[in-house]
Amino acid sequence: MKRLVIKIGSNILASAEQGLNTRRLRAITKDISEVADKGYQVAMVSSGAIAAGLKKLGLREKPHDIRLQQAAAAIGQSSLMWAYEHHFSEFNKKVAQVLLTRDDIANRLRYINAKNTLFTLMSYNVIPIINENDPVAVDEIKFGDNDMLAALTAGLIEADMLVILSDVDGLYSKDPGRKGAKIIKSVDKITPDIEKIAGGKGSAVGTGGMYSKLLAAKQTTDYGIPVVIMNGKKSGLLPGLIEGKKIGTYFEPRKQGLTSKKGWIAYGVRSRGAIYLDDGAVKALTVRGKSLLPSGITKIEGRFDVGDYVRCLTREGKKIAKGLTNYSSKDLEHIKGKKTSEIERVLGYKYSDEVIHRDNLVLI
Ligand code: GLU
């Protein structure tokens, strides 16, 4: 069965002045129900809690006070879910609320738990509606925005496609407000030039959060999952998309996508430190597909333990890989630059020949 993740942004569903736009929300539930009726399993990532909460608090714009934003999220989340519950039931669909923080994804056990719950819900034809658990999330454990959460969800449930519903028709060749701006129909690789179009670093055009959508698309296509960015304010597009119509901007998936575990290493778990490598080790990892041995290590940064995830950097500090270390930073200080055969003599014990085994390493 095919699985879809559909991401819906706040500005499609709600505004601080008007609260939830229930007409739009209903139209979206109708389209998604049609897709589900065609045999697709659907998980949604929906924003809109904060905006809906602000309206109830009588605030006309997003406050700077984080606690107030978190309170607004708590107030608005129930309205959001109530509206989904109500409108989906019109189309005989059941929904479930799943609230996640960055920490839930970074922790392997909770990640697997979330995955199992989502699969169980979908196997009962229930549509999980995921949002960030804003009331408890502080910067440390925040996704940043729901585009990133949608990318991680797509990886988590090994989706066949991520659809990001935006307030524009897709990715434009330049700021959509400008003359001559055209929709880019298909992107086979997200290059720095493409990022620039979307208002990435080094560009002055701010195109309504398109940059963060592109980063999410980049991550998702790395998993081997295609992404479509399309207009969420127009009805009937989603069913058209799954019938094969060319709508919005299509992002080609990477040919050999990361496995679920390697995707989690690359994007889910956080690294605790860094290991600098000499040129030989860089080549062994990137060209020859080898594991990392102590002999190629030149410098250690940060404090980490056995089983933590670390970044692998070139001499110049360019990130080339990330993986699970079999040795702590303290041990590595003693065995860096040494031959594998010397590990036991130097430390008095040996966990393994490799500092990072190939199976636990992903190239960036
Ligand atoms: N989680 C926030 C909300 O539901 C929105 C975050 C975002 O829009 O990216 O209001």
mmCIF file of N, CA, C and O in Angstrom, residues 150-225:
data_model
loop_
_atom_site.group_PDB
_atom_site.id
_atom_site.type_symbol
_atom_site.label_atom_id
_atom_site.label_comp_id
_atom_site.label_asym_id
_atom_site.label_seq_id
_atom_site.Cartn_x
_atom_site.Cartn_y
_atom_site.Cartn_z
ATOM 1 N N ALA A 150 7.882 17.443 8.931
ATOM 2 C CA ALA A 150 7.267 16.668 7.842
ATOM 3 C C ALA A 150 8.311 15.784 7.159
ATOM 4 O O ALA A 150 8.041 14.618 6.835
ATOM 5 N N ALA A 151 9.517 16.329 6.963
ATOM 6 C CA ALA A 151 10.584 15.543 6.326
ATOM 7 C C ALA A 151 10.940 14.340 7.206
ATOM 8 O O ALA A 151 11.053 13.217 6.712
ATOM 9 N N LEU A 152 11.075 14.595 8.502
ATOM 10 C CA LEU A 152 11.416 13.500 9.415
ATOM 11 C C LEU A 152 10.294 12.460 9.468
ATOM 12 O O LEU A 152 10.545 11.267 9.552
ATOM 13 N N THR A 153 9.053 12.923 9.407
ATOM 14 C CA THR A 153 7.917 11.997 9.412
ATOM 15 C C THR A 153 7.924 11.130 8.157
ATOM 16 O O THR A 153 7.686 9.917 8.225
ATOM 17 N N ALA A 154 8.234 11.748 7.022
ATOM 18 C CA ALA A 154 8.281 10.985 5.764
ATOM 19 C C ALA A 154 9.338 9.880 5.875
ATOM 20 O O ALA A 154 9.104 8.739 5.460
ATOM 21 N N GLY A 155 10.485 10.218 6.468
ATOM 22 C CA GLY A 155 11.539 9.212 6.665
ATOM 23 C C GLY A 155 11.098 8.161 7.663
ATOM 24 O O GLY A 155 11.303 6.969 7.465
ATOM 25 N N LEU A 156 10.470 8.619 8.717
ATOM 26 C CA LEU A 156 10.020 7.735 9.797
ATOM 27 C C LEU A 156 9.085 6.643 9.284
ATOM 28 O O LEU A 156 9.239 5.477 9.613
ATOM 29 N N ILE A 157 8.123 7.034 8.486
ATOM 30 C CA ILE A 157 7.143 6.025 8.042
ATOM 31 C C ILE A 157 7.465 5.491 6.641
ATOM 32 O O ILE A 157 6.655 4.828 6.018
ATOM 33 N N GLU A 158 8.669 5.816 6.152
ATOM 34 C CA GLU A 158 9.091 5.365 4.821
ATOM 35 C C GLU A 158 7.999 5.633 3.795
ATOM 36 O O GLU A 158 7.511 4.736 3.109
ATOM 37 N N ALA A 159 7.627 6.900 3.712
ATOM 38 C CA ALA A 159 6.530 7.297 2.827
ATOM 39 C C ALA A 159 6.920 7.142 1.359
ATOM 40 O O ALA A 159 8.109 7.088 1.027
ATOM 41 N N ASP A 160 5.922 7.061 0.499
ATOM 42 C CA ASP A 160 6.181 7.015 -0.935
ATOM 43 C C ASP A 160 6.246 8.412 -1.514
ATOM 44 O O ASP A 160 6.719 8.617 -2.629
ATOM 45 N N MET A 161 5.706 9.379 -0.766
ATOM 46 C CA MET A 161 5.795 10.768 -1.223
ATOM 47 C C MET A 161 5.473 11.719 -0.074
ATOM 48 O O MET A 161 4.678 11.392 0.807
ATOM 49 N N LEU A 162 6.140 12.862 -0.104
ATOM 50 C CA LEU A 162 5.782 13.949 0.818
ATOM 51 C C LEU A 162 5.172 15.064 -0.014
ATOM 52 O O LEU A 162 5.774 15.512 -0.996
ATOM 53 N N VAL A 163 3.965 15.489 0.353
ATOM 54 C CA VAL A 163 3.322 16.612 -0.329
ATOM 55 C C VAL A 163 3.289 17.785 0.645
ATOM 56 O O VAL A 163 2.735 17.675 1.740
ATOM 57 N N ILE A 164 3.910 18.882 0.249
ATOM 58 C CA ILE A 164 3.907 20.073 1.106
ATOM 59 C C ILE A 164 2.914 21.069 0.524
ATOM 60 O O ILE A 164 3.089 21.553 -0.606
ATOM 61 N N LEU A 165 1.848 21.332 1.273
ATOM 62 C CA LEU A 165 0.852 22.287 0.798
ATOM 63 C C LEU A 165 1.286 23.695 1.226
ATOM 64 O O LEU A 165 1.476 23.977 2.403
ATOM 65 N N SER A 166 1.427 24.550 0.222
ATOM 66 C CA SER A 166 1.941 25.894 0.459
ATOM 67 C C SER A 166 0.882 26.923 0.067
ATOM 68 O O SER A 166 -0.187 26.559 -0.443
ATOM 69 N N ASP A 167 1.175 28.202 0.275
ATOM 70 C CA ASP A 167 0.190 29.208 -0.163
ATOM 71 C C ASP A 167 0.533 29.751 -1.548
ATOM 72 O O ASP A 167 -0.074 30.709 -2.013
ATOM 73 N N VAL A 168 1.535 29.137 -2.194
ATOM 74 C CA VAL A 168 1.803 29.457 -3.604
ATOM 75 C C VAL A 168 1.764 28.146 -4.404
ATOM 76 O O VAL A 168 1.699 27.070 -3.824
ATOM 77 N N ASP A 169 1.829 28.280 -5.750
ATOM 78 C CA ASP A 169 1.636 27.092 -6.592
ATOM 79 C C ASP A 169 2.815 26.126 -6.609
ATOM 80 O O ASP A 169 2.704 25.011 -7.106
ATOM 81 N N GLY A 170 3.957 26.561 -6.106
ATOM 82 C CA GLY A 170 5.130 25.689 -6.122
ATOM 83 C C GLY A 170 6.365 26.558 -6.021
ATOM 84 O O GLY A 170 6.293 27.697 -5.541
ATOM 85 N N LEU A 171 7.490 26.028 -6.502
ATOM 86 C CA LEU A 171 8.734 26.814 -6.494
ATOM 87 C C LEU A 171 8.789 27.632 -7.785
ATOM 88 O O LEU A 171 8.645 27.088 -8.876
ATOM 89 N N TYR A 172 8.974 28.922 -7.623
ATOM 90 C CA TYR A 172 9.030 29.811 -8.789
ATOM 91 C C TYR A 172 10.473 30.107 -9.195
ATOM 92 O O TYR A 172 11.383 30.041 -8.363
ATOM 93 N N SER A 173 10.644 30.464 -10.469
ATOM 94 C CA SER A 173 11.982 30.789 -10.986
ATOM 95 C C SER A 173 12.527 32.064 -10.334
ATOM 96 O O SER A 173 13.721 32.280 -10.290
ATOM 97 N N LYS A 174 11.648 32.919 -9.876
ATOM 98 C CA LYS A 174 12.043 34.061 -9.037
ATOM 99 C C LYS A 174 10.871 34.407 -8.123
ATOM 100 O O LYS A 174 9.824 33.762 -8.192
ATOM 101 N N ASP A 175 11.052 35.400 -7.298
ATOM 102 C CA ASP A 175 9.997 35.815 -6.379
ATOM 103 C C ASP A 175 8.647 35.862 -7.119
ATOM 104 O O ASP A 175 8.512 36.586 -8.109
ATOM 105 N N PRO A 176 7.662 35.066 -6.674
ATOM 106 C CA PRO A 176 6.392 34.989 -7.413
ATOM 107 C C PRO A 176 5.693 36.341 -7.578
ATOM 108 O O PRO A 176 4.867 36.514 -8.473
ATOM 109 N N GLY A 177 6.051 37.302 -6.776
ATOM 110 C CA GLY A 177 5.462 38.632 -6.908
ATOM 111 C C GLY A 177 6.023 39.397 -8.105
ATOM 112 O O GLY A 177 5.434 40.376 -8.566
ATOM 113 N N ARG A 178 7.156 38.925 -8.625
ATOM 114 C CA ARG A 178 7.819 39.672 -9.706
ATOM 115 C C ARG A 178 7.370 39.230 -11.091
ATOM 116 O O ARG A 178 6.944 38.090 -11.276
ATOM 117 N N LYS A 179 7.547 40.146 -12.034
ATOM 118 C CA LYS A 179 7.133 39.849 -13.405
ATOM 119 C C LYS A 179 8.000 38.733 -13.998
ATOM 120 O O LYS A 179 9.194 38.675 -13.746
ATOM 121 N N GLY A 180 7.376 37.871 -14.760
ATOM 122 C CA GLY A 180 8.140 36.817 -15.444
ATOM 123 C C GLY A 180 8.453 35.614 -14.572
ATOM 124 O O GLY A 180 9.147 34.706 -15.003
ATOM 125 N N ALA A 181 7.939 35.616 -13.345
ATOM 126 C CA ALA A 181 8.192 34.460 -12.472
ATOM 127 C C ALA A 181 7.398 33.260 -12.985
ATOM 128 O O ALA A 181 6.218 33.378 -13.281
ATOM 129 N N LYS A 182 8.092 32.143 -13.134
ATOM 130 C CA LYS A 182 7.421 30.932 -13.647
ATOM 131 C C LYS A 182 7.590 29.787 -12.667
ATOM 132 O O LYS A 182 8.600 29.688 -11.985
ATOM 133 N N ILE A 183 6.616 28.903 -12.666
ATOM 134 C CA ILE A 183 6.717 27.703 -11.828
ATOM 135 C C ILE A 183 7.800 26.778 -12.374
ATOM 136 O O ILE A 183 7.859 26.547 -13.584
ATOM 137 N N ILE A 184 8.627 26.271 -11.507
ATOM 138 C CA ILE A 184 9.595 25.250 -11.931
ATOM 139 C C ILE A 184 8.878 23.905 -11.756
ATOM 140 O O ILE A 184 8.499 23.545 -10.649
ATOM 141 N N LYS A 185 8.696 23.187 -12.855
ATOM 142 C CA LYS A 185 7.864 21.971 -12.804
ATOM 143 C C LYS A 185 8.554 20.824 -12.083
ATOM 144 O O LYS A 185 7.929 20.046 -11.382
ATOM 145 N N SER A 186 9.871 20.723 -12.328
ATOM 146 C CA SER A 186 10.561 19.570 -11.768
ATOM 147 C C SER A 186 12.006 19.934 -11.423
ATOM 148 O O SER A 186 12.655 20.685 -12.135
ATOM 149 N N VAL A 187 12.462 19.408 -10.292
ATOM 150 C CA VAL A 187 13.832 19.685 -9.846
ATOM 151 C C VAL A 187 14.501 18.335 -9.631
ATOM 152 O O VAL A 187 14.020 17.518 -8.836
ATOM 153 N N ASP A 188 15.597 18.068 -10.369
ATOM 154 C CA ASP A 188 16.207 16.753 -10.139
ATOM 155 C C ASP A 188 17.265 16.791 -9.047
ATOM 156 O O ASP A 188 17.583 15.771 -8.463
ATOM 157 N N LYS A 189 17.797 17.982 -8.757
ATOM 158 C CA LYS A 189 18.762 18.088 -7.655
ATOM 159 C C LYS A 189 18.644 19.475 -7.042
ATOM 160 O O LYS A 189 18.552 20.465 -7.761
ATOM 161 N N ILE A 190 18.644 19.527 -5.731
ATOM 162 C CA ILE A 190 18.547 20.830 -5.067
ATOM 163 C C ILE A 190 19.957 21.406 -4.905
ATOM 164 O O ILE A 190 20.678 21.072 -3.983
ATOM 165 N N THR A 191 20.326 22.227 -5.871
ATOM 166 C CA THR A 191 21.672 22.811 -5.900
ATOM 167 C C THR A 191 21.657 24.136 -5.133
ATOM 168 O O THR A 191 20.591 24.686 -4.851
ATOM 169 N N PRO A 192 22.845 24.678 -4.825
ATOM 170 C CA PRO A 192 22.875 25.997 -4.176
ATOM 171 C C PRO A 192 22.133 27.060 -4.992
ATOM 172 O O PRO A 192 21.533 27.976 -4.421
ATOM 173 N N ASP A 193 22.156 26.946 -6.330
ATOM 174 C CA ASP A 193 21.427 27.915 -7.168
ATOM 175 C C ASP A 193 19.926 27.853 -6.914
ATOM 176 O O ASP A 193 19.249 28.874 -6.856
ATOM 177 N N ILE A 194 19.420 26.638 -6.787
ATOM 178 C CA ILE A 194 17.993 26.470 -6.507
ATOM 179 C C ILE A 194 17.672 27.059 -5.128
ATOM 180 O O ILE A 194 16.666 27.750 -4.948
ATOM 181 N N GLU A 195 18.558 26.820 -4.176
ATOM 182 C CA GLU A 195 18.334 27.354 -2.829
ATOM 183 C C GLU A 195 18.273 28.873 -2.859
ATOM 184 O O GLU A 195 17.504 29.499 -2.142
ATOM 185 N N LYS A 196 19.097 29.449 -3.705
ATOM 186 C CA LYS A 196 19.129 30.909 -3.823
ATOM 187 C C LYS A 196 17.790 31.448 -4.319
ATOM 188 O O LYS A 196 17.286 32.455 -3.822
ATOM 189 N N ILE A 197 17.227 30.742 -5.306
ATOM 190 C CA ILE A 197 15.924 31.156 -5.855
ATOM 191 C C ILE A 197 14.905 31.261 -4.735
ATOM 192 O O ILE A 197 14.083 32.160 -4.685
ATOM 193 N N ALA A 198 15.008 30.299 -3.804
ATOM 194 C CA ALA A 198 14.001 30.229 -2.741
ATOM 195 C C ALA A 198 14.311 31.176 -1.583
ATOM 196 O O ALA A 198 13.728 31.068 -0.519
ATOM 197 N N GLY A 199 15.231 32.086 -1.825
ATOM 198 C CA GLY A 199 15.518 33.044 -0.765
ATOM 199 C C GLY A 199 16.460 32.492 0.272
ATOM 200 O O GLY A 199 16.422 32.896 1.424
ATOM 201 N N GLY A 200 17.304 31.543 -0.151
ATOM 202 C CA GLY A 200 18.272 30.974 0.776
ATOM 203 C C GLY A 200 19.352 31.983 1.092
ATOM 204 O O GLY A 200 19.259 33.154 0.736
ATOM 205 N N LYS A 201 20.355 31.491 1.787
ATOM 206 C CA LYS A 201 21.444 32.389 2.163
ATOM 207 C C LYS A 201 22.003 33.072 0.919
ATOM 208 O O LYS A 201 22.191 32.438 -0.104
ATOM 209 N N GLY A 202 22.261 34.337 1.022
ATOM 210 C CA GLY A 202 22.873 35.048 -0.097
ATOM 211 C C GLY A 202 21.866 35.645 -1.060
ATOM 212 O O GLY A 202 22.216 36.184 -2.079
ATOM 213 N N SER A 203 20.591 35.518 -0.729
ATOM 214 C CA SER A 203 19.582 36.117 -1.597
ATOM 215 C C SER A 203 18.663 37.007 -0.768
ATOM 216 O O SER A 203 18.441 36.777 0.416
ATOM 217 N N ALA A 204 18.128 38.024 -1.416
ATOM 218 C CA ALA A 204 17.305 38.968 -0.651
ATOM 219 C C ALA A 204 15.814 38.677 -0.773
ATOM 220 O O ALA A 204 15.013 39.254 -0.063
ATOM 221 N N VAL A 205 15.451 37.782 -1.703
ATOM 222 C CA VAL A 205 14.014 37.562 -1.904
ATOM 223 C C VAL A 205 13.452 36.606 -0.860
ATOM 224 O O VAL A 205 13.838 35.441 -0.790
ATOM 225 N N GLY A 206 12.578 37.088 -0.057
ATOM 226 C CA GLY A 206 11.916 36.213 0.906
ATOM 227 C C GLY A 206 10.621 35.738 0.291
ATOM 228 O O GLY A 206 9.751 36.536 0.007
ATOM 229 N N THR A 207 10.520 34.443 0.026
ATOM 230 C CA THR A 207 9.309 33.970 -0.665
ATOM 231 C C THR A 207 8.482 33.064 0.244
ATOM 232 O O THR A 207 8.210 31.916 -0.077
ATOM 233 N N GLY A 208 8.114 33.627 1.377
ATOM 234 C CA GLY A 208 7.149 32.952 2.247
ATOM 235 C C GLY A 208 7.548 31.565 2.695
ATOM 236 O O GLY A 208 6.815 30.607 2.505
ATOM 237 N N GLY A 209 8.715 31.439 3.281
ATOM 238 C CA GLY A 209 9.097 30.155 3.865
ATOM 239 C C GLY A 209 9.489 29.098 2.849
ATOM 240 O O GLY A 209 9.575 27.920 3.185
ATOM 241 N N MET A 210 9.709 29.503 1.584
ATOM 242 C CA MET A 210 10.060 28.500 0.575
ATOM 243 C C MET A 210 11.421 27.860 0.874
ATOM 244 O O MET A 210 11.643 26.687 0.592
ATOM 245 N N TYR A 211 12.312 28.632 1.472
ATOM 246 C CA TYR A 211 13.644 28.108 1.755
ATOM 247 C C TYR A 211 13.575 26.912 2.709
ATOM 248 O O TYR A 211 14.201 25.878 2.479
ATOM 249 N N SER A 212 12.769 27.050 3.754
ATOM 250 C CA SER A 212 12.678 25.938 4.711
ATOM 251 C C SER A 212 11.993 24.729 4.060
ATOM 252 O O SER A 212 12.293 23.582 4.383
ATOM 253 N N LYS A 213 11.106 24.991 3.106
ATOM 254 C CA LYS A 213 10.467 23.877 2.383
ATOM 255 C C LYS A 213 11.496 23.152 1.515
ATOM 256 O O LYS A 213 11.468 21.929 1.373
ATOM 257 N N LEU A 214 12.389 23.938 0.932
ATOM 258 C CA LEU A 214 13.436 23.327 0.108
ATOM 259 C C LEU A 214 14.379 22.459 0.940
ATOM 260 O O LEU A 214 14.780 21.388 0.499
ATOM 261 N N LEU A 215 14.718 22.951 2.125
ATOM 262 C CA LEU A 215 15.594 22.151 2.992
ATOM 263 C C LEU A 215 14.900 20.842 3.360
ATOM 264 O O LEU A 215 15.513 19.782 3.384
ATOM 265 N N ALA A 216 13.604 20.936 3.623
ATOM 266 C CA ALA A 216 12.834 19.727 3.940
ATOM 267 C C ALA A 216 12.799 18.800 2.724
ATOM 268 O O ALA A 216 12.920 17.574 2.851
ATOM 269 N N ALA A 217 12.661 19.396 1.542
ATOM 270 C CA ALA A 217 12.624 18.595 0.306
ATOM 271 C C ALA A 217 13.970 17.906 0.093
ATOM 272 O O ALA A 217 14.033 16.746 -0.312
ATOM 273 N N LYS A 218 15.035 18.618 0.411
ATOM 274 C CA LYS A 218 16.376 18.066 0.235
ATOM 275 C C LYS A 218 16.556 16.833 1.132
ATOM 276 O O LYS A 218 17.009 15.779 0.697
ATOM 277 N N GLN A 219 16.170 16.998 2.366
ATOM 278 C CA GLN A 219 16.300 15.895 3.319
ATOM 279 C C GLN A 219 15.438 14.704 2.887
ATOM 280 O O GLN A 219 15.887 13.560 2.897
ATOM 281 N N THR A 220 14.218 14.978 2.488
ATOM 282 C CA THR A 220 13.290 13.908 2.123
ATOM 283 C C THR A 220 13.767 13.172 0.869
ATOM 284 O O THR A 220 13.707 11.941 0.808
ATOM 285 N N THR A 221 14.246 13.918 -0.127
ATOM 286 C CA THR A 221 14.720 13.257 -1.349
ATOM 287 C C THR A 221 15.980 12.434 -1.058
ATOM 288 O O THR A 221 16.238 11.447 -1.734
ATOM 289 N N ASP A 222 16.743 12.829 -0.032
ATOM 290 C CA ASP A 222 17.898 12.022 0.404
ATOM 291 C C ASP A 222 17.460 10.651 0.920
ATOM 292 O O ASP A 222 18.195 9.680 0.830
ATOM 293 N N TYR A 223 16.278 10.598 1.497
ATOM 294 C CA TYR A 223 15.738 9.314 1.956
ATOM 295 C C TYR A 223 15.288 8.461 0.762
ATOM 296 O O TYR A 223 14.842 7.338 0.943
ATOM 297 N N GLY A 224 15.297 9.065 -0.429
ATOM 298 C CA GLY A 224 14.793 8.353 -1.600
ATOM 299 C C GLY A 224 13.300 8.545 -1.795
ATOM 300 O O GLY A 224 12.646 7.773 -2.501
ATOM 301 N N ILE A 225 12.760 9.586 -1.156
ATOM 302 C CA ILE A 225 11.311 9.845 -1.223
ATOM 303 C C ILE A 225 11.070 11.118 -2.043
ATOM 304 O O ILE A 225 11.665 12.156 -1.751
#
